[in-house]
Structures are given as structure tokens and as C-alpha cells.
CSV table of C-alpha atoms in Angstrom, one decimal:
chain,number,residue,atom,x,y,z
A,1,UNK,CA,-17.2,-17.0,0.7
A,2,UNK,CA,-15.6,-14.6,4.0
A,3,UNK,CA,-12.6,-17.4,3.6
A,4,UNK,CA,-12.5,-16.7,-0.1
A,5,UNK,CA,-12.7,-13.3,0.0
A,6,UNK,CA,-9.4,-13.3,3.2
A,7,UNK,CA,-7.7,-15.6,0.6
A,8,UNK,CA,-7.6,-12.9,-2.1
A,9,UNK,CA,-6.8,-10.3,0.8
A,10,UNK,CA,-3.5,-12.5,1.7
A,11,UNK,CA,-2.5,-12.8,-1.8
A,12,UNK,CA,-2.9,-9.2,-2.4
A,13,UNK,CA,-0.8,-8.7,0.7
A,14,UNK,CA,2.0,-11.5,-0.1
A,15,UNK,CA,2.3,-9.9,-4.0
A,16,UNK,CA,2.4,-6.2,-2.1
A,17,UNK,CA,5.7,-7.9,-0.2
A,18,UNK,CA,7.8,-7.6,-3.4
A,19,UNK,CA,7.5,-4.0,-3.7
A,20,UNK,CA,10.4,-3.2,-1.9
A,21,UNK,CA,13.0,-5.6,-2.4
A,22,UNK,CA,12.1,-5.4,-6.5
A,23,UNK,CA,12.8,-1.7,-6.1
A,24,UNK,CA,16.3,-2.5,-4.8
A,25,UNK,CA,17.3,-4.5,-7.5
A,26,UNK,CA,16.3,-1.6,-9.8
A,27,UNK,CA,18.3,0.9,-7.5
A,28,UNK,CA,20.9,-1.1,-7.9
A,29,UNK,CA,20.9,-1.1,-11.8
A,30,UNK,CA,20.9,2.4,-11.8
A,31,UNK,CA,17.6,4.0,-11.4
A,32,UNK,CA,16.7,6.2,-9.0
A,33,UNK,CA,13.7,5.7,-6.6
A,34,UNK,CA,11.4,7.9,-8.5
A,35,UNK,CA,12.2,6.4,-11.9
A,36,UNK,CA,11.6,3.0,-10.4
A,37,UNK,CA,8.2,4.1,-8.9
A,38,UNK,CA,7.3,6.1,-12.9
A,39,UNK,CA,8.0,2.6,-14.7
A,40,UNK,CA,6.0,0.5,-12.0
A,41,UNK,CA,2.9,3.1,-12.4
A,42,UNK,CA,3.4,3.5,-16.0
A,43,UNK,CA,3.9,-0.3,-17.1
A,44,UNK,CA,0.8,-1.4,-14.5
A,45,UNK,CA,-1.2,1.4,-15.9
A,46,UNK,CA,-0.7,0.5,-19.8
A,47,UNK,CA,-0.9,-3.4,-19.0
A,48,UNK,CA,-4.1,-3.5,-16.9
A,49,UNK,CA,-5.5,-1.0,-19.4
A,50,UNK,CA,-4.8,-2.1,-22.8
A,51,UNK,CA,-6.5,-5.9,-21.3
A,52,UNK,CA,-9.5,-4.2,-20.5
A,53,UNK,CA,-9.7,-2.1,-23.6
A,54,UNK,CA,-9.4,-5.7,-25.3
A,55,UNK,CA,-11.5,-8.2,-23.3
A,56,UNK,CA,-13.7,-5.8,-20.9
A,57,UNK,CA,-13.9,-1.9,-22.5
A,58,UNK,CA,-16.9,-0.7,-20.1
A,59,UNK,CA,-14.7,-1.1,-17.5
A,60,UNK,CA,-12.5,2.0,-18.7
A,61,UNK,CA,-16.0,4.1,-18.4
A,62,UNK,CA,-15.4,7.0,-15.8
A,63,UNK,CA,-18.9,8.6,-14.3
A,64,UNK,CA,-18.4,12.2,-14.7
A,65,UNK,CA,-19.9,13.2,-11.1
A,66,UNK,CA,-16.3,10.6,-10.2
A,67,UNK,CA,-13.1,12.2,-12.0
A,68,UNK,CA,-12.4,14.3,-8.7
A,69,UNK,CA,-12.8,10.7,-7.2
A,70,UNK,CA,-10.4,9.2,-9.8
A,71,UNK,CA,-8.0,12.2,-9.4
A,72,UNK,CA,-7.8,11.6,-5.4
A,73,UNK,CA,-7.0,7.7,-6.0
A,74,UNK,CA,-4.2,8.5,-8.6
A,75,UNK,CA,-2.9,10.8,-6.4
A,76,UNK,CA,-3.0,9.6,-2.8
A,77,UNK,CA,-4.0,6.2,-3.3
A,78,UNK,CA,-1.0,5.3,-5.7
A,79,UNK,CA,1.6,7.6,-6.5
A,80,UNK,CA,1.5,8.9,-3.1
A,81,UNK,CA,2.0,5.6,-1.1
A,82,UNK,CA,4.7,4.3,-3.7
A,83,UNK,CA,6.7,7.3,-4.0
A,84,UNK,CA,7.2,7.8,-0.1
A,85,UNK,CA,7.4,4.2,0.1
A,86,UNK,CA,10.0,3.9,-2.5
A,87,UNK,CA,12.2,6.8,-1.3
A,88,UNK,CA,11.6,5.9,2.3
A,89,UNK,CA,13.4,2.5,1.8
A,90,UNK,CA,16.6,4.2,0.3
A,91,UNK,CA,16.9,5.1,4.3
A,92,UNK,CA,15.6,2.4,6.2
A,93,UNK,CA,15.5,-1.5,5.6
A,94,UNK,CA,12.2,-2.7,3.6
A,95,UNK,CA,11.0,-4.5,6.8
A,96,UNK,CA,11.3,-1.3,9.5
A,97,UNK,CA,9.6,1.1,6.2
A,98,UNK,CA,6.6,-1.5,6.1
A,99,UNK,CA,6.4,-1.8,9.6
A,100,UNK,CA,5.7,2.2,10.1
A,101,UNK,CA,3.6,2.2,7.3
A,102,UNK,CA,1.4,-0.3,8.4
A,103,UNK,CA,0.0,1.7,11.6
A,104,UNK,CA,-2.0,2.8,9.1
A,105,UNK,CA,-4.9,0.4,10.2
A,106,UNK,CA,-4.8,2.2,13.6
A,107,UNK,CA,-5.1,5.4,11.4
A,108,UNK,CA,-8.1,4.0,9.9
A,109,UNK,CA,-10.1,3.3,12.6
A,110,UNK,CA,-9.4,7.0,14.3
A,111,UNK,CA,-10.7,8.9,10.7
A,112,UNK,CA,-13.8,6.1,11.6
A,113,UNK,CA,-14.2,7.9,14.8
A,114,UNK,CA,-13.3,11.0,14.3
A,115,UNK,CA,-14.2,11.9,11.2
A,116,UNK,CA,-17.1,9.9,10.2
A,117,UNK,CA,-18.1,10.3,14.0
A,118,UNK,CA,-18.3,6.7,14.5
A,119,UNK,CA,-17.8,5.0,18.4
A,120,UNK,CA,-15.9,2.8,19.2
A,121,UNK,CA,-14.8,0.3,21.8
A,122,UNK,CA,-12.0,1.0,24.2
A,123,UNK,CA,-10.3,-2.0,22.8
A,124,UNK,CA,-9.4,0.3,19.1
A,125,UNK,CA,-8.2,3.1,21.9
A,126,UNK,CA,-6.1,0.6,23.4
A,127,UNK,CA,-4.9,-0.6,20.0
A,128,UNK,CA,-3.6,2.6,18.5
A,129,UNK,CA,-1.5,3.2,22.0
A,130,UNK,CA,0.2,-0.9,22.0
A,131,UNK,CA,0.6,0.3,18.1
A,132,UNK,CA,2.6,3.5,19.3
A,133,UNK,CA,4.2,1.8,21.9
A,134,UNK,CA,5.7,-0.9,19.3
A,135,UNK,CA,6.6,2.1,16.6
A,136,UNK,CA,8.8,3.7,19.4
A,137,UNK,CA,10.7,0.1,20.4
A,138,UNK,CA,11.0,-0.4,16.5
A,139,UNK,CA,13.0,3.1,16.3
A,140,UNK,CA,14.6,2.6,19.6
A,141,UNK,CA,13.5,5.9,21.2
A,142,UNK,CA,15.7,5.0,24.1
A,143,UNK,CA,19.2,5.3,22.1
A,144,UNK,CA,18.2,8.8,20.6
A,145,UNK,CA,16.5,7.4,17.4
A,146,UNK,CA,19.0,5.4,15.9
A,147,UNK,CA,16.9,5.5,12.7
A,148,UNK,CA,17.1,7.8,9.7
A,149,UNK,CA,14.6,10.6,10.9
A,150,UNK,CA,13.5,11.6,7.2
A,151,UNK,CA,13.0,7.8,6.7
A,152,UNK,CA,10.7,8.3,9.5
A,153,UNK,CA,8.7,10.8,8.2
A,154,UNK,CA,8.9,9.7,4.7
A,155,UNK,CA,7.4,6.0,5.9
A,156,UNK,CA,4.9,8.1,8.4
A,157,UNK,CA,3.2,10.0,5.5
A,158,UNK,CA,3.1,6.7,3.7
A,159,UNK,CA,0.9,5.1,6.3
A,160,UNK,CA,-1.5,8.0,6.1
A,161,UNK,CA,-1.6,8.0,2.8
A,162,UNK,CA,-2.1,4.3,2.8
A,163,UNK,CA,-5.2,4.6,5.0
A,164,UNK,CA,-6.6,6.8,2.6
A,165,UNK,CA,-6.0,3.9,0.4
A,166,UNK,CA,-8.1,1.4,1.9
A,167,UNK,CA,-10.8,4.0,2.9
A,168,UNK,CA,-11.2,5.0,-0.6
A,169,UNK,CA,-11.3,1.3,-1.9
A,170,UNK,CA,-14.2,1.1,0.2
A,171,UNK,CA,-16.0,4.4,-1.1
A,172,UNK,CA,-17.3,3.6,-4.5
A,173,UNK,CA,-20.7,2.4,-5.4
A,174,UNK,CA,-21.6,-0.6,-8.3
A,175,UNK,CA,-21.3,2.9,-10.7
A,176,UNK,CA,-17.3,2.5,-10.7
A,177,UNK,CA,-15.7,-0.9,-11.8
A,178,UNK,CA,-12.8,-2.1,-9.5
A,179,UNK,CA,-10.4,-2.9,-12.6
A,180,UNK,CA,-10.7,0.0,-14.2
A,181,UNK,CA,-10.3,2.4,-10.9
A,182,UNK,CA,-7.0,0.8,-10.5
A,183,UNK,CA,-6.2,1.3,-14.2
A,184,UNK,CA,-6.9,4.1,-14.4
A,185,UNK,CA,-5.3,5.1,-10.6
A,186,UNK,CA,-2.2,3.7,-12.0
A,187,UNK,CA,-1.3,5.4,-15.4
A,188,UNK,CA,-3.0,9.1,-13.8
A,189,UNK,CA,0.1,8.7,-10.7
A,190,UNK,CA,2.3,7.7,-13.7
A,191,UNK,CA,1.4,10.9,-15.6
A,192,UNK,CA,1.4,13.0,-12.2
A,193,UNK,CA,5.0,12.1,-11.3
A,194,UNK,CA,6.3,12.8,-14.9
A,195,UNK,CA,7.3,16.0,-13.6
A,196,UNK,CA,9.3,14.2,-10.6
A,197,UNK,CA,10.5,11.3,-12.3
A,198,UNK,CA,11.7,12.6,-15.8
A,199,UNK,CA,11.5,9.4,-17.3
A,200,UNK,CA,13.4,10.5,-20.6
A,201,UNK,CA,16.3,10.4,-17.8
A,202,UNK,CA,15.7,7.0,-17.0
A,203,UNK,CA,18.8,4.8,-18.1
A,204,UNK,CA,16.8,2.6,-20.1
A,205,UNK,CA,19.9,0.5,-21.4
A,206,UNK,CA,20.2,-0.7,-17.7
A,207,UNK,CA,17.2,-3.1,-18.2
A,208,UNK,CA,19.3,-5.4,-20.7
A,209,UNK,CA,21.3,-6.2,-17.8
A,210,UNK,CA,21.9,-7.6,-14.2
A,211,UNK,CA,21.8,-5.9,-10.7
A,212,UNK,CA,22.9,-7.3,-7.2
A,213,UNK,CA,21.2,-6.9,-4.1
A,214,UNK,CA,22.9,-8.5,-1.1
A,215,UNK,CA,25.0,-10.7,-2.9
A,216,UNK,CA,21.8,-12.1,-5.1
A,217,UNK,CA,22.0,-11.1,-8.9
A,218,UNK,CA,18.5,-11.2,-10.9
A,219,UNK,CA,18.1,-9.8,-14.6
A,220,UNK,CA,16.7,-6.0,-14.3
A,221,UNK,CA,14.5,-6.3,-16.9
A,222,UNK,CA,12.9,-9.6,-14.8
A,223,UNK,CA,12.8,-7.4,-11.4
A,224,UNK,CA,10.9,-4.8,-13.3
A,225,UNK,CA,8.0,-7.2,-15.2
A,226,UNK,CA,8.0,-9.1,-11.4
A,227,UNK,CA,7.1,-5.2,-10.0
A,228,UNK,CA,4.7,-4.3,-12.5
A,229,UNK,CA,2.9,-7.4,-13.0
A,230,UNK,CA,2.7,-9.0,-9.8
A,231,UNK,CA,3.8,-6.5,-7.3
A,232,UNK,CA,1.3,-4.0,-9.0
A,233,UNK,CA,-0.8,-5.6,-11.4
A,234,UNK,CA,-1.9,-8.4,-9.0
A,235,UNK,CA,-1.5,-7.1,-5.8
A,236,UNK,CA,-3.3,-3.5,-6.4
A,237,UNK,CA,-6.5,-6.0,-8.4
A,238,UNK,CA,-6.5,-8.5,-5.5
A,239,UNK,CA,-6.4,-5.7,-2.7
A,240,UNK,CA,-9.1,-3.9,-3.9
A,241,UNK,CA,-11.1,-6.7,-4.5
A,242,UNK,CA,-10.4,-8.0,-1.2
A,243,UNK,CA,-11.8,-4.7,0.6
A,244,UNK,CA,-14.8,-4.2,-1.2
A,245,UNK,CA,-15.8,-7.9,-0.5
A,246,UNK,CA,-14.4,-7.8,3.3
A,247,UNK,CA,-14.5,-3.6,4.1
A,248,UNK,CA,-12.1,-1.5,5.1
A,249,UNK,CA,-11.5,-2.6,8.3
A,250,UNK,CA,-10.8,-6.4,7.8
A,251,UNK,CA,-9.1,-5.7,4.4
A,252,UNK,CA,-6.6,-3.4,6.2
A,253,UNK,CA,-5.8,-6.1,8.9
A,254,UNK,CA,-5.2,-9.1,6.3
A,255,UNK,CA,-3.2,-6.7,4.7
A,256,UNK,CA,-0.6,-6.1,7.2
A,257,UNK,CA,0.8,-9.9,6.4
A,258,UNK,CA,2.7,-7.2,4.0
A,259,UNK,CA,4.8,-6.8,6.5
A,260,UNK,CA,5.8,-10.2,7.3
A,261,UNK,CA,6.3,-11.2,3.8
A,262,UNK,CA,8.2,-8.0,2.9
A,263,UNK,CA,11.0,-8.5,5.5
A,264,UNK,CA,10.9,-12.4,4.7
A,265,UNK,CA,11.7,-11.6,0.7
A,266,UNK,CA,14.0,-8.6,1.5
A,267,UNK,CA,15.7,-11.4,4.0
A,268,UNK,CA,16.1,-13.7,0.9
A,269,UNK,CA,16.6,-11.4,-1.6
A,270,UNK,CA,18.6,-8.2,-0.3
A,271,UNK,CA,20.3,-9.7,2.6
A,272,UNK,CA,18.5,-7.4,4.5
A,273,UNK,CA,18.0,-8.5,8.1
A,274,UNK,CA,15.5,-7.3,11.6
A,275,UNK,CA,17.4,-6.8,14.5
A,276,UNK,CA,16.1,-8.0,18.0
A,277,UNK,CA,14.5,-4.4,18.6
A,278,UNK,CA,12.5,-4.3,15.1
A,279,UNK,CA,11.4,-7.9,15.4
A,280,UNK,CA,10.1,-7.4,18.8
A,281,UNK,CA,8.8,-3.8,18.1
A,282,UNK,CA,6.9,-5.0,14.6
A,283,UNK,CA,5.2,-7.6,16.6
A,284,UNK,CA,4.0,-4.8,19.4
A,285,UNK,CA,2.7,-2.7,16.0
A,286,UNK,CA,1.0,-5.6,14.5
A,287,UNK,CA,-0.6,-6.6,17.3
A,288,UNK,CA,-1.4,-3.2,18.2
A,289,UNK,CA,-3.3,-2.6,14.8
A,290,UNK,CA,-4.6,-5.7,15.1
A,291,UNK,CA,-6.5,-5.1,18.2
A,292,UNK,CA,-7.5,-1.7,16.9
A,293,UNK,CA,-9.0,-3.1,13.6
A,294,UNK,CA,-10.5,-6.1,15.2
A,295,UNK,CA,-12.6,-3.8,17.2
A,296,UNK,CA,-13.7,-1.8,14.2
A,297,UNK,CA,-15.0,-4.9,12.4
A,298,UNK,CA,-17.2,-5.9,14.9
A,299,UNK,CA,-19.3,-2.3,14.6
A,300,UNK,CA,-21.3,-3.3,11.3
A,301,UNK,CA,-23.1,-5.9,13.3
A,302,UNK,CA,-25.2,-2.8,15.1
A,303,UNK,CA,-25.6,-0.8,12.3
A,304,UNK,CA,-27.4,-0.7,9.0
A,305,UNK,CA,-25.7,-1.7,5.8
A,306,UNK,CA,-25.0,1.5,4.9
A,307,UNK,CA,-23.7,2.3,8.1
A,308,UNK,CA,-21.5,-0.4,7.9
A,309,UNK,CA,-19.6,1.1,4.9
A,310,UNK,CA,-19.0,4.2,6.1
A,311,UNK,CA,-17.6,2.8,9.3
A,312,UNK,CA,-14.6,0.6,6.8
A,313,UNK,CA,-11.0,1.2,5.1
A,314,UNK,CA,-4.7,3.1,1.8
């Protein structure tokens, strides 16, 4: 079951990987990274819904002691992590923006300590610094920060709003269904960032053609179903799933094959390539939050079950 349930984690992870290079091929056609993000939330949000409402409607049921609950996930949980992420690559290359954003499993296991007052080993300490020390070779520190700074920042409040992702994913109780959280997560972002977006703005006609992306063409209206329904759709229903079968700690760890698999499809896609610094750097990070979460996973194994919730993973 465990290699089941790190299966669905790694799918989640690989269909999280198109994110970014999908959201190019939309730039390109026109639409700006906020429109992009509106039509991802809003066509994810009206899919996943309207096939519950049809095949399982008690899933749509909200608790009413869980709309602030619902709220938070709409609002940190998605629109949050896609909009940074989304205008943080128009600065920096889709690899270097999910490499930042994924020291957010470092940032997990410090709110474990921290905040829920949880100890840990000197190995998640030792983590969250080889994590740092990677994030400062990937913007090359020593050249004055070659890097867009507000791609920085933009990518950096991703990855804390992406740890609040997987540590609300981990949250709930059996009283809120997993489809209809994200369902319902999806279309309230998509109604949040209507003010943002302006979606009567959107150029619309743009979908009935092509866009190119380092010299690759693919139809718009394609690039958009392959965000929604894969991209969003699949990877938001597989990661969720993943966490609440795993926790928070390992789901966030699997998770961070994002990063691999985004810079592999922005390499095929966009043209988009690591330099020597980023590949060595992202390695540093990943191993860095490896270690960190590695060391948070083995806590459960002293504690109660309900101990071992709290002590788990945006």
C-alpha cells in the first residue's frame, strides 16, 4: 500500500511539472500570467465539480464549522501558490522558480517545530541550512545576485505558501471529502482572483490558435485543456490524495520530483535550459530538504496517531 500510495505522490508531482512550461505557451498566445492562472482555476474548478455533482454529489457537502477552512485552502492553498508561481516564472526560468519554491519542505518541518512545538532531530536543522546553502549557489550570491530579485521574492512567498499547502492537506478529518476540497479550493481562487485577472479582458480568440515556446509550437487551446486537466485536475487530486495517505512530511518530499520534471519539460518544451550553478545548487536544495523531511517522517514512530498528524505537511 506505502508503494501505492508514493506512486500516486510521483504522479501528482510529474503532472505538477507542466505547470509552468503550459503557462508559457499561453503567455505566448497572448495572455497574461494572471489570465492564465483565472482560466486554470476556473476550468479545474467547473470540471472537477460538475463530475461530482454528476457521479458523486455528497462530495460537494461543506461542514459549516469548515468554510473558514475552505476559504484558507482557496486562498493560500491555490490561488496563492499559482499566482506567485505563475508571475514568478515571467522572471526566472521554470526550473530556478520550482527550485526556490520547493524549500518549502524545509519550511514545513520548522512550522512542525515551531509552531506545533514539535522536536526534532539535528538532522532537519542540518537540512534547512544544506537547503539554504544550495538556494544561495542557485542565485549565485557570489556575482551580486544575477537573478531577478522580485522573481526571488515572488518564488519565496510561493514556497511558503506551498507549505501551507501540504500542511493543510493534512488538516482535515473523514468530515471533509478530498475531491470536493479541491473543487471547491479551485473555483473559490478562481472567483478570488476575478478582481486581479479581469477575465472579460482575456483575449479569448487567442485559443483558436497556435503559440511558440522555444522554437516548439502547440495549439493554445491544447496547452490550456493539458493545464487544467492534467496539470490541475490530476495533479491537485493525486497530491492530496498522496498526503493524506503518506502525511505531510513524506508527501512534501515525493513532491519535490516537481522539480526535476519541471525543468526536464520546460528543457523540451520552452528551450529553457539550467546552467552549471542551478544544476549544482538544485541538487544542494533537494538534498537539503530531503534530509530535513526525512527526519520529520521518522517522528510518528514515537508518538500517538494523533500526534503523528499534527507533526505532517502547500
Amino acid at each position: 500500500m506505502r508503494a501505492v500510495s508514493l506512486g500516486i505522490a510521483a504522479v501528482s508531482a510529474l503532472c505538477f511539472g507542466f505547470s509552468g512550461p503550459m503557462a508559457k505557451f499561453l503567455g505566448a498566445a497572448g495572455l497574461t500570467p494572471l489570465e492564465a492562472v483565472w482560466v486554470r482555476m476556473a476550468g479545474a474548478g467547473v470540471v472537477l465539480l460538475l463530475v461530482l455533482a454528476a457521479v458523486r454529489p455528497r462530495a460537494l457537502r461543506i461542514p459549516r464549522n469548515r468554510l473558514l477552512f475552505f476559504a484558507a485552502y482557496a486562498v493560500v492553498a491555490v490561488a496563492a501558490v499559482q499566482c506567485l508561481f505563475f508571475l514568478a516564472i515571467t522572471r526566472l526560468p521554470v526550473g530556478v522558480a520550482l527550485l526556490i519554491e520547493y524549500t518549502s519542505p524545509v519550511m514545513v518541518a520548522l512550522w512542525v517545530r515551531f509552531v506545533r512545538h514539535v522536536r526534532l532531530p539535528r538532522s532537519a536543522y542540518l537540512g534547512a541550512i544544506v537547503a539554504v546553502a544550495g538556494l544561495a549557489v542557485v542565485v549565485e550570491v557570489w556575482d551580486g545576485l544575477r537573478l531577478d530579485a522580485v522573481g526571488l521574492l515572488l518564488a519565496l512567498v510561493a514556497s511558503a505558501c506551498c507549505a501551507g499547502y501540504f500542511l493543510m492537506s493534512d488538516s482535515f478529518g473523514d468530515d471533509v471529502d478530498t475531491l470536493g476540497l479541491v473543487g471547491w479550493g479551485m473555483l473559490g481562487a478562481a472567483v478570488v482572483l476575478v478582481p486581479v485577472s479581469r477575465p472579460w479582458d482575456i483575449p479569448w480568440s487567442a485559443f483558436a490558435g497556435s503559440a511558440s515556446v522555444g522554437g516548439h509550437s502547440l495549439p493554445v487551446a491544447g496547452a490550456a485543456a493539458w493545464l487544467v486537466l492534467i496539470a490541475t485536475v490530476v495533479a491537485y487530486v493525486t497530491g492530496v490524495t498522496a498526503v493524506r495517505r503518506l502525511s505531510a512530511a513524506v508527501g512534501a518530499t515525493v513532491a519535490s520530483i516537481e522539480v526535476i520534471a519541471g525543468a526536464v519539460i520546460a528543457w523540451v518544451l520552452a528551450g529553457e535550459r539550467l546552467g552549471p550553478a542551478q544544476i549544482v545548487g538544485g541538487a544542494v536544495v533537494l538534498g537539503g530538504a530531503l534530509l530535513a523531511q526525512s527526519a520529520t517522517v521518522r517522528l510518528p514512530a514515537a508518538h500517538d496517531p494523533a500526534t503523528a498528524v499534527e507533526a505532517a505537511r502547500v
